[in-house]
């Protein structure tokens, strides 16, 4: 599971900081999460292949999470994309994007499939044989969702020396990996646990931005391997966090602690603070495993 | 008259090239012309004060000339702007911008004044005591205007030694600069041309992008000091230029020659060409005074 931070600063793009966008590489899928202005340039800088992006998840329709999407779609058009692009985001995103394309008399030569969200409860919005994606309803100044990306349990691992010992035909391997017992030619049953080991534990990633401190997301993100949680402010500006419906680094750490996640990644920093380490220090008073997102940073979990 | 090129490449923003946007500093006005994605970052990089921008002129509603505007407006909101922002552009621009702001539940705390254009003829769209701006109807795949920025003639220059010789009271200076003759106390009339010299010649700047080769703009831009004319292609791809309603460097030079402009500035390059000098060489086979726009380049005329 590889997470590339394209941008992780709040509010406005600046000369050397970018608004929210990240790419999650999980089970050979490349999910784009949020798409602030300049995302396509960041994708190019980090040599991420545009064609590998098939799904885009937009948390909410504030510009710093969304204004890069019309340009990215236009670029897909210019690049001659043919594969469908699936866009998940709040109700209204379809109207916004299609109006901008229409104004430029531009149409996509690939299917642009909108999945508009409006539920206040968590929903399973994407699923294939390897991964599922659920919304995490957040609370911000506009309708907002985080997203939980969860690997499905993989096949059990063959203990190949055991399988060879019993001289089991290859055609049974698939069934064995799926947990079945095997009957030998002599009628003897070999239980599956003799032939296989547990698959690697499925990984999960929870993206939570933007949101006020919202403990009721905890059951949903419990034991996630990685939680990205916004920390726009430090505790000294807790009043501002409450007012603007953002979180502090300490609040993000409290969520991480209660949800027993593996690693907390902080981001969506207000640019009023010179030193990002202050976010880490504050969070670590509550929860030890803290990483700081930064533009261009790549995490492998 | 100072022209700062923020971006001058066609199509999509890339790691080191930006789509169209430029700032014209003329008679102490700062006009923003086009606003491709990333314009606000380019403004920051070039230390251009956001507050000085009061008018934005958008040529057409293709993304590479327009998708930076929603983000720029959002940034003005965050910066607490109070001064009105005037936006000139094709009909539809108001609907597009206001929908995007509405989707984010964002409103400007300053007046956002749209001047929507739909005429096929040139119009005077802005005027104050120093500058006027006219549209230059162009021909592209969507409704498009160039813009002609023209200084108004300034006051005549006082020949101060003459004025002092006749011991003329200071209260007459304003009238003299405006071309009036003066009667001395002894009844003698002093003709204005004895007391003043011609003011500096008013300057003009014509911005023409995007457009197919369109000689009927020539009367309108005649003798402009500077013509920025798109040259997306070289002559070797003239068929593509015609098909996509763009121009070649040679065609831009033909317009410059026939319009007898002072300097031709080329831009809006397709990124298929490695060497920008090829554009200059091609244009100079027709017209000698050619400059190449490039991101971050500043021209003083």
Coordinates of C-alpha atoms in Angstrom, one line a residue:
Chain A
X1 CA 0.0 0.0 0.0
X2 CA 1.7 3.2 -1.2
X3 CA 0.4 6.7 -0.5
X4 CA 1.8 9.6 -2.5
X5 CA 1.0 13.0 -1.1
X6 CA 0.6 15.5 -4.0
X7 CA -0.6 18.3 -1.8
X8 CA -1.5 18.6 1.9
X9 CA -1.8 22.3 2.7
X10 CA -5.1 24.0 3.4
X11 CA -6.7 26.9 1.7
X12 CA -4.8 28.2 -1.3
X13 CA -2.0 26.9 -3.6
X14 CA 1.2 28.8 -3.1
X15 CA 4.6 28.8 -4.8
X16 CA 5.8 25.7 -2.9
X17 CA 2.7 24.2 -1.3
X18 CA -0.2 22.5 -2.9
X19 CA -3.8 22.0 -1.8
X20 CA -5.2 18.6 -1.0
X21 CA -4.6 15.7 -3.4
X22 CA -3.1 12.2 -2.9
X23 CA -2.8 9.0 -4.7
X24 CA -3.3 5.6 -3.1
X25 CA -1.7 2.6 -4.7
X26 CA -3.4 -0.4 -3.3
X27 CA -3.7 -3.9 -4.8
X28 CA -2.6 -2.5 -8.1
X29 CA -5.4 0.1 -8.2
X30 CA -4.5 3.8 -8.3
X31 CA -7.1 5.8 -6.5
X32 CA -6.9 9.6 -6.7
X33 CA -8.2 11.3 -3.5
X34 CA -9.2 14.9 -3.8
X35 CA -8.0 17.1 -6.6
X36 CA -7.0 20.7 -5.6
X37 CA -5.8 23.2 -8.2
X38 CA -2.5 22.0 -9.7
X39 CA -3.0 18.3 -9.1
X40 CA -2.3 17.4 -12.7
X41 CA 1.1 19.2 -12.5
X42 CA 1.9 17.3 -9.3
X43 CA 0.9 14.0 -11.0
X44 CA 3.4 14.9 -13.8
X45 CA 6.1 15.9 -11.4
X46 CA 5.8 12.6 -9.6
X47 CA 5.7 10.7 -12.8
X48 CA 2.3 9.0 -12.0
X49 CA 0.8 7.6 -15.1
X50 CA -2.5 9.4 -15.8
X51 CA -4.0 6.4 -17.5
X52 CA -3.7 4.3 -14.3
X53 CA -6.3 6.6 -12.6
X54 CA -9.7 5.1 -13.1
X55 CA -11.4 6.4 -9.9
X56 CA -11.4 9.8 -8.3
X57 CA -12.8 10.4 -4.8
X58 CA -13.7 14.0 -3.9
X59 CA -14.3 14.7 -0.2
X60 CA -16.2 18.0 -0.6
X61 CA -16.7 20.8 -3.0
X62 CA -14.4 23.5 -1.5
X63 CA -11.9 24.7 -4.1
X64 CA -8.8 23.4 -2.4
X65 CA -10.1 19.8 -2.8
X66 CA -11.8 20.1 -6.2
X67 CA -10.7 22.9 -8.5
X68 CA -8.0 20.8 -10.2
X69 CA -10.6 18.3 -11.5
X70 CA -12.0 20.2 -14.5
X71 CA -8.4 20.7 -15.8
X72 CA -7.5 17.1 -15.2
X73 CA -10.5 15.9 -17.1
X74 CA -9.7 18.3 -20.0
X75 CA -6.1 16.9 -20.0
X76 CA -7.5 13.3 -20.2
X77 CA -9.5 14.5 -23.3
X78 CA -6.3 15.9 -24.9
X79 CA -4.4 12.7 -24.2
X80 CA -7.1 10.7 -26.0
X81 CA -8.3 8.7 -23.0
X82 CA -10.8 6.1 -23.8
X83 CA -11.2 4.3 -20.5
X84 CA -14.1 5.4 -18.3
X85 CA -13.4 7.7 -15.4
X86 CA -15.4 7.3 -12.3
X87 CA -15.9 10.3 -10.1
X88 CA -17.2 9.9 -6.5
X89 CA -18.2 13.1 -4.8
X90 CA -21.0 15.2 -3.2
X91 CA -24.2 15.8 -5.1
X92 CA -23.6 18.8 -7.4
X93 CA -20.2 17.7 -8.7
X94 CA -21.8 16.5 -11.9
X95 CA -23.5 19.7 -12.6
X96 CA -20.3 21.7 -11.9
X97 CA -18.0 19.6 -14.1
X98 CA -20.4 19.3 -17.0
X99 CA -21.2 23.0 -17.0
X100 CA -17.5 23.9 -17.2
X101 CA -17.0 21.4 -20.1
X102 CA -20.1 22.7 -21.9
X103 CA -18.9 26.3 -21.6
X104 CA -15.8 25.4 -23.4
X105 CA -17.8 23.4 -26.0
X106 CA -15.7 20.4 -24.8
X107 CA -16.9 16.9 -24.3
X108 CA -15.1 13.8 -23.2
X109 CA -14.4 11.1 -25.6
X110 CA -14.5 8.6 -22.7
X111 CA -17.3 7.8 -20.3
X112 CA -17.4 10.2 -17.4
X113 CA -19.3 8.3 -14.7
X114 CA -20.5 10.4 -11.7
X115 CA -21.4 8.7 -8.5
X116 CA -23.0 11.5 -6.5
X117 CA -23.2 11.1 -2.7
X118 CA -25.7 12.6 -0.4
X119 CA -26.1 10.1 2.4
X120 CA -25.4 11.0 6.0
X121 CA -24.5 7.4 6.7
X122 CA -21.6 5.4 5.6
X123 CA -22.0 3.6 2.3
X124 CA -20.1 1.0 0.3
X125 CA -19.5 2.9 -2.9
X126 CA -16.9 0.8 -4.7
X127 CA -16.1 -2.9 -4.7
X128 CA -14.3 -5.3 -6.8
X129 CA -12.6 -8.6 -6.0
X130 CA -9.7 -7.0 -4.2
X131 CA -10.7 -3.7 -2.6
X132 CA -13.8 -2.0 -1.2
X133 CA -14.3 1.7 -0.5
X134 CA -16.7 3.1 2.0
X135 CA -17.6 6.7 2.7
X136 CA -16.8 8.1 6.2
X137 CA -19.4 10.9 6.8
X138 CA -17.5 13.9 8.2
X139 CA -18.7 17.2 9.5
X140 CA -17.4 20.4 7.8
X141 CA -18.9 23.6 6.5
X142 CA -20.3 21.7 3.5
X143 CA -21.4 18.1 2.9
X144 CA -18.1 16.1 3.3
X145 CA -17.1 12.5 3.2
X146 CA -13.8 10.8 4.1
X147 CA -13.1 7.5 2.5
X148 CA -12.1 4.1 3.9
X149 CA -10.1 1.9 1.5
X150 CA -10.0 -1.7 2.6
X151 CA -8.3 -4.6 1.0
X152 CA -10.4 -7.8 0.9
X153 CA -8.8 -10.9 2.5
X154 CA -6.6 -12.5 -0.1
X155 CA -6.4 -16.2 -0.9
X156 CA -4.8 -18.5 1.7
X157 CA -1.1 -19.2 1.1
X158 CA -0.3 -22.7 -0.2
X159 CA 2.3 -24.6 2.0
X160 CA 3.8 -25.9 -1.2
X161 CA 6.0 -28.6 0.5
X162 CA 2.8 -30.1 2.1
X163 CA 0.9 -30.0 -1.1
X164 CA 3.7 -31.8 -3.0
X165 CA 4.0 -34.4 -0.2
X166 CA 0.5 -35.5 -0.8
X167 CA 1.0 -35.3 -4.6
X168 CA -2.1 -33.2 -5.0
X169 CA -3.0 -32.3 -8.6
X170 CA -2.5 -28.6 -9.6
X171 CA -6.2 -28.4 -10.6
X172 CA -7.1 -28.4 -6.9
X173 CA -4.8 -25.5 -5.9
X174 CA -7.5 -22.8 -6.5
X175 CA -10.0 -24.6 -4.2
X176 CA -7.3 -25.1 -1.5
X177 CA -6.4 -21.5 -1.6
X178 CA -10.0 -20.7 -1.1
X179 CA -10.1 -22.8 2.1
X180 CA -11.4 -26.2 0.9
X181 CA -10.2 -29.5 2.3
X182 CA -8.9 -32.2 -0.1
X183 CA -9.8 -35.8 -0.5
X184 CA -6.9 -38.0 -1.7
X185 CA -7.3 -40.9 -4.1
X186 CA -7.1 -43.3 -1.2
X187 CA -10.2 -41.6 0.3
X188 CA -8.2 -39.8 3.1
X189 CA -9.3 -36.2 3.8
X190 CA -6.6 -33.6 4.3
X191 CA -7.9 -30.6 6.3
X192 CA -7.2 -27.2 4.7
X193 CA -5.1 -25.9 7.7
X194 CA -2.5 -28.6 6.9
X195 CA -2.1 -27.3 3.4
X196 CA -2.3 -23.5 3.8
X197 CA -1.3 -20.6 5.9
X198 CA -3.3 -17.5 6.7
X199 CA -3.1 -14.8 3.9
X200 CA -1.4 -11.5 4.7
X201 CA -3.7 -9.4 6.9
X202 CA -5.8 -7.1 4.6
X203 CA -4.7 -3.5 4.9
X204 CA -6.9 -0.4 5.2
X205 CA -6.5 3.3 4.8
X206 CA -8.8 6.0 6.1
X207 CA -8.8 9.4 4.6
X208 CA -10.5 12.0 6.8
X209 CA -10.3 15.6 5.5
X210 CA -11.9 18.2 6.2
X211 CA -13.7 17.7 9.5
X212 CA -14.3 19.0 12.9
X213 CA -13.3 16.6 15.8
X214 CA -15.9 13.9 15.3
X215 CA -15.5 10.9 17.5
X216 CA -18.4 9.0 16.0
X217 CA -16.2 8.0 13.0
X218 CA -14.1 5.9 15.4
X219 CA -16.0 2.6 15.1
X220 CA -15.8 2.8 11.4
X221 CA -12.1 3.5 11.1
X222 CA -11.2 1.1 14.0
X223 CA -7.8 -0.6 13.6
X224 CA -7.2 1.0 10.2
X225 CA -3.5 0.5 9.3
X226 CA -3.2 4.2 8.4
X227 CA -5.4 7.1 9.2
X228 CA -4.8 10.4 7.4
X229 CA -6.6 13.0 9.5
X230 CA -6.6 16.7 8.9
X231 CA -4.9 18.9 11.5
X232 CA -5.4 22.4 10.1
X233 CA -4.6 24.0 13.4
X234 CA -2.7 23.5 16.7
X235 CA -4.4 23.5 20.0
X236 CA -3.5 27.2 20.5
X237 CA -6.1 27.9 17.8
X238 CA -8.7 25.4 18.9
X239 CA -11.3 28.1 18.8
X240 CA -10.6 28.7 15.1
X241 CA -10.7 24.9 14.5
X242 CA -14.2 24.8 16.0
X243 CA -15.4 27.9 14.2
X244 CA -14.2 26.8 10.8
X245 CA -15.0 23.1 11.4
X246 CA -11.5 21.9 11.3
X247 CA -9.4 19.8 13.7
X248 CA -6.2 20.3 15.7
X249 CA -3.3 17.9 15.7
X250 CA -4.2 16.8 19.2
X251 CA -7.8 16.1 18.2
X252 CA -6.5 14.1 15.2
X253 CA -4.3 12.1 17.6
X254 CA -7.3 11.5 20.0
X255 CA -9.2 10.0 17.1
X256 CA -6.2 7.8 16.2
X257 CA -5.8 6.6 19.8
X258 CA -9.4 5.7 20.3
X259 CA -9.6 4.0 16.9
X260 CA -6.4 2.1 17.6
X261 CA -5.0 2.8 14.2
X262 CA -1.5 1.7 13.2
X263 CA -0.2 5.1 12.0
X264 CA -1.6 8.6 12.0
X265 CA -0.6 10.8 9.1
X266 CA -1.3 14.5 9.7
X267 CA -2.0 17.0 6.9
X268 CA -4.1 19.9 5.7
X269 CA -1.9 22.4 7.6
X270 CA -2.8 26.0 7.9
X271 CA 0.2 27.9 6.5
X272 CA 0.2 30.2 9.5
X273 CA 2.7 27.8 11.2
X274 CA 6.3 27.9 10.2
X275 CA 7.3 24.5 11.6
X276 CA 5.5 21.3 10.7
X277 CA 7.2 19.5 13.6
X278 CA 5.0 21.4 16.0
X279 CA 2.1 19.3 14.6
X280 CA 3.9 16.1 15.3
X281 CA 5.0 17.1 18.8
X282 CA 1.4 18.1 19.7
X283 CA -0.1 14.8 18.3
X284 CA 2.6 12.7 20.0
X285 CA 1.5 13.9 23.4
X286 CA -1.6 11.7 22.8
X287 CA -0.6 9.0 20.2
X288 CA 3.0 7.9 19.4
X289 CA 2.9 6.7 15.7
X290 CA 2.6 10.0 13.9
X291 CA 3.8 10.9 10.4
X292 CA 3.7 14.3 8.8
X293 CA 2.4 14.5 5.3
X294 CA 4.2 16.8 3.0
X295 CA 4.0 17.5 -0.7
X296 CA 5.8 14.9 -2.7
X297 CA 6.2 12.5 0.3
X298 CA 5.6 8.9 -0.4
X299 CA 4.6 6.5 2.4
X300 CA 4.8 2.7 2.0
X301 CA 2.7 0.8 4.6
Chain B
X1 CA 3.9 49.5 -20.2
X2 CA 5.1 46.3 -18.6
X3 CA 3.9 42.8 -19.7
X4 CA 4.6 39.8 -17.4
X5 CA 4.0 36.4 -19.0
X6 CA 2.7 34.1 -16.3
X7 CA 2.0 31.3 -18.8
X8 CA 2.1 31.0 -22.6
X9 CA 1.9 27.3 -23.5
X10 CA -1.1 25.7 -25.1
X11 CA -3.3 22.9 -23.8
X12 CA -2.3 21.6 -20.4
X13 CA -0.2 22.7 -17.5
X14 CA 3.0 20.7 -17.1
X15 CA 5.8 20.5 -14.6
X16 CA 7.6 23.6 -16.0
X17 CA 5.1 25.2 -18.4
X18 CA 1.9 27.1 -17.6
X19 CA -1.3 27.7 -19.6
X20 CA -2.2 31.2 -20.7
X21 CA -2.1 34.1 -18.3
X22 CA -0.4 37.4 -18.3
X23 CA -0.4 40.7 -16.5
X24 CA -0.3 44.1 -18.2
X25 CA 0.9 47.0 -16.1
X26 CA -0.2 50.1 -17.9
X27 CA -0.8 53.6 -16.6
X28 CA -0.7 52.2 -13.1
X29 CA -3.4 49.6 -13.8
X30 CA -2.8 46.0 -13.4
X31 CA -4.9 44.0 -15.9
X32 CA -5.0 40.2 -15.7
X33 CA -5.5 38.7 -19.1
X34 CA -6.6 35.0 -19.1
X35 CA -6.3 32.8 -16.1
X36 CA -5.3 29.2 -16.8
X37 CA -4.9 26.7 -14.0
X38 CA -2.1 27.7 -11.7
X39 CA -2.3 31.4 -12.4
X40 CA -2.5 32.3 -8.7
X41 CA 0.7 30.4 -8.1
X42 CA 2.5 32.2 -10.9
X43 CA 1.2 35.5 -9.5
X44 CA 2.8 34.6 -6.2
X45 CA 6.0 33.4 -7.7
X46 CA 6.4 36.7 -9.5
X47 CA 5.4 38.7 -6.4
X48 CA 2.5 40.4 -8.1
X49 CA 0.2 42.0 -5.5
X50 CA -3.2 40.3 -5.7
X51 CA -4.9 43.4 -4.4
X52 CA -3.7 45.4 -7.4
X53 CA -5.8 43.3 -9.8
X54 CA -9.2 44.9 -10.3
X55 CA -10.0 43.7 -13.8
X56 CA -9.7 40.3 -15.4
X57 CA -10.2 39.7 -19.1
X58 CA -10.9 36.2 -20.2
X59 CA -10.6 35.5 -24.0
X60 CA -12.6 32.3 -24.1
X61 CA -13.9 29.5 -21.9
X62 CA -11.4 26.7 -22.8
X63 CA -9.8 25.4 -19.6
X64 CA -6.3 26.5 -20.4
X65 CA -7.5 30.2 -20.4
X66 CA -10.0 30.0 -17.6
X67 CA -9.7 27.2 -15.1
X68 CA -7.5 29.2 -12.7
X69 CA -10.2 31.8 -12.1
X70 CA -12.4 30.0 -9.6
X71 CA -9.4 29.3 -7.4
X72 CA -8.1 32.9 -7.7
X73 CA -11.5 34.2 -6.7
X74 CA -11.6 31.8 -3.7
X75 CA -8.1 33.1 -2.7
X76 CA -9.3 36.7 -2.9
X77 CA -12.1 35.6 -0.5
X78 CA -9.6 34.1 2.0
X79 CA -7.4 37.2 1.8
X80 CA -10.3 39.3 2.9
X81 CA -10.6 41.3 -0.3
X82 CA -13.2 44.1 -0.2
X83 CA -12.6 45.9 -3.5
X84 CA -14.8 44.9 -6.5
X85 CA -13.4 42.5 -9.0
X86 CA -14.5 43.0 -12.6
X87 CA -14.5 40.0 -14.9
X88 CA -14.9 40.4 -18.6
X89 CA -15.5 37.3 -20.6
X90 CA -17.8 35.3 -22.8
X91 CA -21.4 34.8 -21.9
X92 CA -21.7 31.9 -19.6
X93 CA -18.7 32.8 -17.4
X94 CA -21.0 34.2 -14.7
X95 CA -23.0 31.0 -14.5
X96 CA -19.8 28.8 -14.4
X97 CA -18.1 30.8 -11.6
X98 CA -21.2 31.3 -9.5
X99 CA -22.1 27.6 -9.7
X100 CA -18.7 26.6 -8.5
X101 CA -18.8 29.0 -5.6
X102 CA -22.3 27.9 -4.7
X103 CA -21.3 24.2 -4.7
X104 CA -18.7 25.1 -2.0
X105 CA -21.2 27.2 -0.1
X106 CA -18.8 30.0 -0.7
X107 CA -19.7 33.6 -1.4
X108 CA -17.4 36.6 -2.1
X109 CA -17.4 39.3 0.5
X110 CA -16.5 41.7 -2.3
X111 CA -18.6 42.6 -5.3
X112 CA -17.9 40.2 -8.2
X113 CA -19.0 42.2 -11.3
X114 CA -19.4 40.2 -14.5
X115 CA -19.3 41.8 -17.9
X116 CA -20.5 39.1 -20.2
X117 CA -19.6 39.5 -23.9
X118 CA -21.4 38.1 -26.8
X119 CA -21.0 40.6 -29.6
X120 CA -19.4 39.6 -32.9
X121 CA -18.2 43.2 -33.3
X122 CA -15.5 45.1 -31.4
X123 CA -16.8 46.9 -28.3
X124 CA -15.4 49.4 -25.9
X125 CA -15.7 47.5 -22.7
X126 CA -13.6 49.5 -20.2
X127 CA -12.7 53.1 -20.0
X128 CA -11.4 55.5 -17.5
X129 CA -9.4 58.8 -17.8
X130 CA -6.2 56.9 -18.7
X131 CA -6.9 53.7 -20.5
X132 CA -9.5 52.1 -22.7
X133 CA -10.1 48.5 -23.5
X134 CA -11.8 47.2 -26.7
X135 CA -12.6 43.6 -27.6
X136 CA -11.0 42.1 -30.7
X137 CA -13.4 39.5 -32.0
X138 CA -11.4 36.4 -32.9
X139 CA -12.3 33.1 -34.5
X140 CA -11.7 29.9 -32.6
X141 CA -13.7 26.8 -31.7
X142 CA -15.7 28.7 -29.2
X143 CA -16.7 32.4 -28.9
X144 CA -13.4 34.2 -28.3
X145 CA -12.2 37.8 -28.0
X146 CA -8.8 39.3 -28.0
X147 CA -8.4 42.6 -26.1
X148 CA -6.9 45.9 -27.2
X149 CA -5.5 48.0 -24.4
X150 CA -4.9 51.6 -25.4
X151 CA -3.6 54.5 -23.3
X152 CA -5.4 57.7 -23.7
X153 CA -3.3 60.7 -24.8
X154 CA -1.8 62.3 -21.7
X155 CA -1.5 65.9 -20.9
X156 CA 0.8 68.1 -22.9
X157 CA 4.2 68.6 -21.3
X158 CA 4.9 72.0 -19.8
X159 CA 8.0 73.8 -21.2
X160 CA 8.8 75.0 -17.7
X161 CA 11.4 77.6 -18.7
X162 CA 8.9 79.3 -21.0
X163 CA 6.2 79.2 -18.4
X164 CA 8.5 80.8 -15.9
X165 CA 9.7 83.4 -18.4
X166 CA 6.2 84.7 -18.8
X167 CA 5.7 84.5 -15.0
X168 CA 2.5 82.6 -15.4
X169 CA 0.6 81.7 -12.2
X170 CA 0.6 78.0 -11.3
X171 CA -3.2 78.0 -11.2
X172 CA -3.1 78.1 -15.1
X173 CA -0.8 75.1 -15.4
X174 CA -3.7 72.5 -15.6
X175 CA -5.4 74.5 -18.4
X176 CA -2.1 74.9 -20.3
X177 CA -1.4 71.1 -20.1
X178 CA -4.8 70.6 -21.5
X179 CA -3.9 72.7 -24.5
X180 CA -5.3 76.1 -23.7
X181 CA -3.6 79.4 -24.7
X182 CA -2.9 82.0 -22.0
X183 CA -3.6 85.7 -21.8
X184 CA -1.0 87.6 -19.8
X185 CA -1.8 90.5 -17.5
X186 CA -0.7 92.9 -20.3
X187 CA -3.4 91.4 -22.6
X188 CA -0.9 89.5 -24.7
X189 CA -2.0 86.0 -25.8
X190 CA 0.7 83.2 -25.6
X191 CA -0.2 80.3 -27.9
X192 CA -0.1 76.9 -26.2
X193 CA 2.5 75.5 -28.6
X194 CA 5.0 78.0 -27.1
X195 CA 4.4 76.7 -23.6
X196 CA 4.0 73.0 -24.1
X197 CA 5.4 70.1 -26.0
X198 CA 3.5 67.0 -27.3
X199 CA 2.8 64.4 -24.7
X200 CA 4.4 61.0 -25.0
X201 CA 2.7 59.0 -27.7
X202 CA 0.0 56.8 -26.1
X203 CA 0.9 53.2 -26.1
X204 CA -1.3 50.2 -27.1
X205 CA -1.2 46.5 -26.6
X206 CA -3.2 43.9 -28.5
X207 CA -3.7 40.5 -27.1
X208 CA -4.9 37.9 -29.7
X209 CA -5.3 34.3 -28.4
X210 CA -6.7 31.9 -29.5
X211 CA -7.5 32.4 -33.1
X212 CA -7.2 31.1 -36.6
X213 CA -5.4 33.4 -39.1
X214 CA -7.9 36.3 -39.3
X215 CA -6.8 39.3 -41.3
X216 CA -9.9 41.2 -40.6
X217 CA -8.6 42.1 -37.2
X218 CA -5.8 44.2 -38.9
X219 CA -7.6 47.6 -39.1
X220 CA -8.4 47.3 -35.4
X221 CA -4.9 46.6 -34.2
X222 CA -3.1 48.8 -36.7
X223 CA 0.1 50.4 -35.4
X224 CA -0.3 48.8 -32.0
X225 CA 3.0 49.1 -30.2
X226 CA 2.9 45.5 -29.2
X227 CA 0.9 42.6 -30.6
X228 CA 0.8 39.3 -28.7
X229 CA -0.5 36.8 -31.3
X230 CA -0.8 33.1 -30.7
X231 CA 1.4 30.8 -32.7
X232 CA 0.4 27.3 -31.6
X233 CA 2.0 25.7 -34.6
X234 CA 4.8 26.1 -37.1
X235 CA 4.0 26.1 -40.9
X236 CA 4.8 22.4 -41.1
X237 CA 1.6 21.8 -39.2
X238 CA -0.5 24.4 -40.9
X239 CA -3.2 21.9 -41.6
X240 CA -3.5 21.3 -37.8
X241 CA -3.7 25.0 -37.2
X242 CA -6.6 25.3 -39.7
X243 CA -8.3 22.3 -38.3
X244 CA -8.1 23.4 -34.6
X245 CA -8.6 27.1 -35.4
X246 CA -5.1 28.2 -34.3
X247 CA -2.3 30.1 -36.1
X248 CA 1.2 29.4 -37.2
X249 CA 4.2 31.6 -36.3
X250 CA 4.3 32.8 -40.0
X251 CA 0.6 33.7 -40.0
X252 CA 1.1 35.7 -36.7
X253 CA 3.9 37.5 -38.5
X254 CA 1.8 38.3 -41.5
X255 CA -0.8 39.9 -39.2
X256 CA 2.0 41.9 -37.5
X257 CA 3.4 43.0 -40.9
X258 CA 0.1 44.1 -42.3
X259 CA -1.0 45.8 -39.1
X260 CA 2.4 47.6 -38.9
X261 CA 2.7 46.9 -35.2
X262 CA 5.9 47.7 -33.3
X263 CA 6.7 44.4 -31.8
X264 CA 5.2 40.9 -32.3
X265 CA 5.3 38.7 -29.2
X266 CA 4.6 35.0 -30.0
X267 CA 3.1 32.6 -27.6
X268 CA 0.6 29.7 -26.9
X269 CA 3.1 27.2 -28.2
X270 CA 2.2 23.6 -28.7
X271 CA 4.5 21.5 -26.6
X272 CA 5.3 19.3 -29.6
X273 CA 8.2 21.6 -30.5
X274 CA 11.4 21.4 -28.5
X275 CA 12.9 24.6 -29.6
X276 CA 11.1 27.9 -29.2
X277 CA 13.6 29.7 -31.5
X278 CA 12.0 27.8 -34.4
X279 CA 8.9 30.0 -33.9
X280 CA 11.1 33.2 -34.0
X281 CA 12.9 32.1 -37.1
X282 CA 9.7 31.3 -39.0
X283 CA 8.1 34.6 -38.0
X284 CA 11.2 36.6 -38.9
X285 CA 11.0 35.4 -42.5
X286 CA 8.0 37.8 -42.7
X287 CA 8.4 40.4 -39.9
X288 CA 11.6 41.4 -38.1
X289 CA 10.6 42.6 -34.7
X290 CA 9.7 39.3 -33.0
X291 CA 9.9 38.4 -29.3
X292 CA 9.2 35.0 -27.8
X293 CA 7.0 34.9 -24.8
X294 CA 8.0 32.5 -22.1
X295 CA 6.7 31.8 -18.6
X296 CA 8.1 34.4 -16.2
X297 CA 9.4 36.7 -18.9
X298 CA 8.8 40.4 -18.4
X299 CA 8.7 42.8 -21.3
X300 CA 8.9 46.6 -20.9
X301 CA 7.8 48.6 -23.9

